[in-house]
Amino acid sequence: MPRALRRLVHFMVFCPLSKGFQSRLPAIKVKYLLLAWLCILGASWVVYMQYASYTELCRGHVCQVVICDHYRRGIISGSACKALCDQRTLTLQRCLSTSPAYQVYDGQWKDRPVVIKCGLQESLKAEGAPDPGLRPETSLFDKPTRGTSMDEFREMLHSFFKSNLGDQPSLNALVERVITLADVTRDGKVSLAEAKSVWALLQINEFLLMLALQEKEHTPKLLGFCGDLYVTERVAHSALYRLDVPSYLRPLVPEAVSSGLNRWLAPAWPRRARITIGLLEFVEEIFHGAYGSFLMCDASPRQVGYNGRYDCRMADLRSVASEATVRGYLRGRRCETNADCTYGRDCTATCDRLAKQCNLEVVRPNLAKVCTLLQDFLLSGAPAELRPDLEKQLRTCVTLSGLASQMEVHHSLVLNNLKTLLWKKISNTQYS
């Protein structure tokens, strides 16, 4: 190292701590230097944490390698396989994953923006590197087995849907939708690889929900799949709020600061009203739909998004569960308190303390959870003449509780009143 460079490094590292240096400069400059050093240390810590979380959460390359290996060996198939593995027109770009076991990426498919999702059931080596043999075909793509007839596969699908969605009269239509989806070659037949792929996809809760709600306006459209990797349309804004403070920074950033910034960054109030109307419509859609009722078991801002026209789109359906699934989880479950009767984050039933078993009805309906989410989002910046009525409607909505089977009429009345109030304000304007 040149002598001049060594002297410069020595000056930067040691001079701020030397008494001689402090005696030659005003005290104010020393304070500025210390502040600069603290800023550098803080920025370095943030960069390190960001890198550490990225390397832990973002393993899309592993997912792509495994999927393409299975595809080339003829184990799986799908409408997106050639684009992902051969043509390379389906590419993973920005990582959006929040869990190492569930990879989410922004991507491009023939110049169209998409979202790519893939599960990783991985075992780690001793040194912490992903094992290249993860997700063995014998466990993930084990059904249906060779020799299964189409009638037997249809019966498998019907039984699966009956178990997960309840005994609905429209299940046969859903079975035919899956058969059509699986027939990638459009030859009227379903190969073993196609059947294995679609069966593996159905084990993913979000895919099952997306399939059941595919005709609904507020659900992202399914564009393709390969094995248990699937591609959906990209939602322009993938969360209700634009600012999401990373978990490692939350202890340092007061909630009031992040809430204030989100209010400042939020769309204009009429556009927020339009997003709200769409979210309320989604609550209607999943309440006694063609394939039964569905429960929102984590009504957080990260689950709700909207497109460039401010139409609500559910960015993440993983926390939405069928009523049949929740009841199956609660049935016969031992409990001491209501907290023991919770499915997901907040689908909670009451605990029968005498029988020490969970009841089957979830106490808090979807609408009450959504209205709690919307209070800050909708009231901030609301027109003065509308605010009293809006506060009253939201207050009524938030306090909804009781058995869903006994409150259906009240639930619908509150929802429609809130929608009507908002629609009257933005109808016949550029925001309608």
Short mmCIF file of C-alpha atoms in Angstrom, two decimals, residues 235 237-242 244 301-306 315:
data_model
loop_
_atom_site.label_atom_id
_atom_site.label_comp_id
_atom_site.label_asym_id
_atom_site.label_seq_id
_atom_site.Cartn_x
_atom_site.Cartn_y
_atom_site.Cartn_z
CA VAL A 235 -51.03 -6.82 -9.16
CA HIS A 237 -49.78 -2.50 -5.93
CA SER A 238 -49.35 -5.71 -3.92
CA ALA A 239 -50.31 -4.22 -0.54
CA LEU A 240 -52.87 -1.76 0.76
CA TYR A 241 -50.12 0.52 2.07
CA ARG A 242 -47.05 1.46 0.07
CA ASP A 244 -43.75 -1.76 4.60
CA PRO A 301 -52.74 -4.83 4.58
CA ARG A 302 -50.23 -7.21 2.95
CA GLN A 303 -53.03 -9.46 1.68
CA VAL A 304 -54.94 -6.73 -0.19
CA GLY A 305 -53.68 -4.99 -3.33
CA TYR A 306 -55.04 -2.98 -6.23
CA ALA A 315 -52.54 -10.06 -3.71
#
